[in-house]
Short mmCIF file of C-alpha atoms in Angstrom, two decimals:
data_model
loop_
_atom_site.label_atom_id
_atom_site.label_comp_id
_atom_site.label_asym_id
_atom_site.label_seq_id
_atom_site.Cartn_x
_atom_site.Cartn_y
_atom_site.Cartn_z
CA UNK I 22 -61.96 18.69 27.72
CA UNK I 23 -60.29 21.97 29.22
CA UNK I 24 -58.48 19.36 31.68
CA UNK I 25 -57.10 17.66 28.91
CA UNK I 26 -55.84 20.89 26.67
CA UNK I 27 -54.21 22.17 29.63
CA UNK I 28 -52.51 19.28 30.25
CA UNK I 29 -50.95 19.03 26.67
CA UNK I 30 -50.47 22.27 26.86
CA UNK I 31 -48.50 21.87 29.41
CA UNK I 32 -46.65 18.56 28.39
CA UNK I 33 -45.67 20.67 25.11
CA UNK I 34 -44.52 23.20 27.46
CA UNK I 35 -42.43 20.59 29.20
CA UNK I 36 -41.05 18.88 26.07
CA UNK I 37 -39.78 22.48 24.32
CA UNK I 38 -38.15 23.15 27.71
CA UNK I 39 -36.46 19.71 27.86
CA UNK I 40 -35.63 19.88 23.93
CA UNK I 41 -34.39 24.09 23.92
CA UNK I 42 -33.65 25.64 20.81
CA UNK I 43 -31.62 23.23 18.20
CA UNK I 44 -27.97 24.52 18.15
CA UNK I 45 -26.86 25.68 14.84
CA UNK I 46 -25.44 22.65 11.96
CA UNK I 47 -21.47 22.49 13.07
CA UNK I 48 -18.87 21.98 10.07
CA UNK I 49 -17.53 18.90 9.26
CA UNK I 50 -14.55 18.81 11.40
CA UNK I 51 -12.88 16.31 8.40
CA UNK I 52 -12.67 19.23 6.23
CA UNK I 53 -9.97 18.15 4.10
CA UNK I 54 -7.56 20.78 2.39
CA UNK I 55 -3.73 21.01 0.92
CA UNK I 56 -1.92 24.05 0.79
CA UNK I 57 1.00 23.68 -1.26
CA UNK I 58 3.65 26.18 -1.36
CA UNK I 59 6.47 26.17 -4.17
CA UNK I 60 9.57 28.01 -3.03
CA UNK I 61 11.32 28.76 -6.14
CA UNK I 62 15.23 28.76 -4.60
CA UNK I 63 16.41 29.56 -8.38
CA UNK I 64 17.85 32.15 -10.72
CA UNK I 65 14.64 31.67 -13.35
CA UNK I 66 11.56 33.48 -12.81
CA UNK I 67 8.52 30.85 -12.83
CA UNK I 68 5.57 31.61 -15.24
CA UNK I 69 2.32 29.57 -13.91
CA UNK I 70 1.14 27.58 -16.70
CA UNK I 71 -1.73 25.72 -14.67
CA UNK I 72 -3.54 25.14 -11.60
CA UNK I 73 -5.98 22.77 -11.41
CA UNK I 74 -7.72 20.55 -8.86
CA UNK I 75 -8.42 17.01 -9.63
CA UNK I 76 -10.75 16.15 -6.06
CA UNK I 77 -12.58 18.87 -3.96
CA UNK I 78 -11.83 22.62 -5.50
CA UNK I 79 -9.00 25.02 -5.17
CA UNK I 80 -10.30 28.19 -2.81
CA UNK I 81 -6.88 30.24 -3.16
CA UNK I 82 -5.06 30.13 -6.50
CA UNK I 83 -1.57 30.88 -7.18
CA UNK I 84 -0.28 33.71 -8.79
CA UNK I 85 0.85 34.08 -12.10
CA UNK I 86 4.63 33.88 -11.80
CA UNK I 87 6.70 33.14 -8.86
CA UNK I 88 10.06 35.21 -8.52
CA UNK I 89 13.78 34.15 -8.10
CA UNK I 90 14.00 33.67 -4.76
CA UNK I 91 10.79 34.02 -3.77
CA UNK I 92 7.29 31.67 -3.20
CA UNK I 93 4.00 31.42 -3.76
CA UNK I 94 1.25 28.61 -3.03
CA UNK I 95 -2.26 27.33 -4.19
CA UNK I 96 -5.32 25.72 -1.57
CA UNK I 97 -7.40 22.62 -2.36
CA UNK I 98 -10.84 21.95 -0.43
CA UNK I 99 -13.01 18.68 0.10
CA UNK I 100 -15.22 17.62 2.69
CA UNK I 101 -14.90 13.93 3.54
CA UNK I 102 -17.93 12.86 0.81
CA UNK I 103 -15.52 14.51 -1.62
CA UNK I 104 -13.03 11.57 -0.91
CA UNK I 105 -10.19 14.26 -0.12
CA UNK I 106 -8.14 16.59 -2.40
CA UNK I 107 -5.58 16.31 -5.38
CA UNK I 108 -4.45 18.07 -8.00
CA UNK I 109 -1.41 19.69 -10.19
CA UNK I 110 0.73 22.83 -10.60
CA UNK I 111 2.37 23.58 -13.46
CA UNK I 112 4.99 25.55 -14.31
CA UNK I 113 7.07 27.02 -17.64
CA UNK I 114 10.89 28.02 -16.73
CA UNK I 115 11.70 31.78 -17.37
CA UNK I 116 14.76 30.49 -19.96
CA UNK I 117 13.14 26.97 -20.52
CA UNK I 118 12.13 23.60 -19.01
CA UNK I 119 8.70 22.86 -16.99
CA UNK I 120 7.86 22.28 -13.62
CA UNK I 121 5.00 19.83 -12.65
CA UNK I 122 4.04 19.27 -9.28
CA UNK I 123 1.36 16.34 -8.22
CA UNK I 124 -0.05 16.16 -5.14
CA UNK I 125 -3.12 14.14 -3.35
CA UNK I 126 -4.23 14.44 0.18
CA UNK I 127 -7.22 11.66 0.23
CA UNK I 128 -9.34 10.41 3.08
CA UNK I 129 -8.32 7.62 5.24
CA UNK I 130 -4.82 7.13 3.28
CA UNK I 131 -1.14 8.73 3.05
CA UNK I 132 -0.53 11.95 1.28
CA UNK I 133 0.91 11.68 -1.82
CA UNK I 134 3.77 13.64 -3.43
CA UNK I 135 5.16 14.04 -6.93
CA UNK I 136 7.78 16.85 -8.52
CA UNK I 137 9.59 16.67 -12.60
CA UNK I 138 11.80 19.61 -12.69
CA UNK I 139 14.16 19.91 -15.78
CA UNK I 140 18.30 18.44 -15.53
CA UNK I 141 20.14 21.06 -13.33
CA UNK I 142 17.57 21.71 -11.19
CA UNK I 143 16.20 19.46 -7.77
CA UNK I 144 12.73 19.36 -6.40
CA UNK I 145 12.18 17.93 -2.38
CA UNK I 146 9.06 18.56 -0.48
CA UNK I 147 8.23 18.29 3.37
CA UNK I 148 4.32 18.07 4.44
CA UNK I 149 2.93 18.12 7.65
CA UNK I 150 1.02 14.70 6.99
CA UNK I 151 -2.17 16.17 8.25
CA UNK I 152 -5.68 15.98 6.83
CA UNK I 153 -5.16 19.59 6.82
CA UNK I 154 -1.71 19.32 4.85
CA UNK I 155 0.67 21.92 4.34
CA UNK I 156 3.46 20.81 2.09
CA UNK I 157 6.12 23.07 0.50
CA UNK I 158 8.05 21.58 -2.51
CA UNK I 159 11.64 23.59 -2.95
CA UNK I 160 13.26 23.90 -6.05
CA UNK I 161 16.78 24.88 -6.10
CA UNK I 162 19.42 24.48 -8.96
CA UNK I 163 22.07 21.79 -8.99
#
């Protein structure tokens, strides 16, 4: 009987050797997230009227109005269960007129782009395409 418990003893020994400690959970390298930049290239002040996401969550918010001349941006997050991120920003003209921005970054497809600005003014947008997109749309007047 003492044969035998040192034996397993020793096979147990063996095995935790073989197996070593369990390395720490790693995060899921598909981390999907947008960060979308507005670059207000205008005269008119920009007064944020929303921020929302509609997949995964926003982690950095914009701030509440965005200069002449100047830009801020907004971050989306979603792990690949989440399906990717989307969402709007939404914004009221210092002397009238909205701007609404769409945009959707989902998992396994193309990144997705939409900008209404008022007549006068002229929204473009250039992304990185990546899972971890960067895209900046840039409004400038007419």
């Amino acid at each position: 009987m003492k044969a035998f418990r040192a034996l397993a003893a020793s096979a147990l020994a063996t095995a935790a050797a073989t197996i070593g400690v369990a390395a720490p959970a790693q995060a899921d390298p598909r981390v999907f997230s947008a960060k979308v930049t507005v670059d207000n290239q205008t005269s008119e002040r920009l007064d944020l009227v929303s921020q929302e996401a509609t997949e995964g969550i926003i982690d950095v918010y914009a701030n509440e109005t965005i200069k002449a001349g100047s830009s801020d941006w907004m971050r989306t997050k979603a792990d690949v269960d989440q399906g990717g991120t989307a969402g709007s920003i939404k914004y009221d003209l210092e002397n009238g007129g909205k701007i609404v921005i769409y945009f959707s970054n989902p998992y396994e497809e193309d990144n997705e782009y939409s900008c209404f600005v008022p007549e006068g003014l002229t929204c473009d947008w250039d992304d990185n395409g990546l899972y971890e997109t960067e895209v900046t749309f840039t409004i400038t007047e007419d």
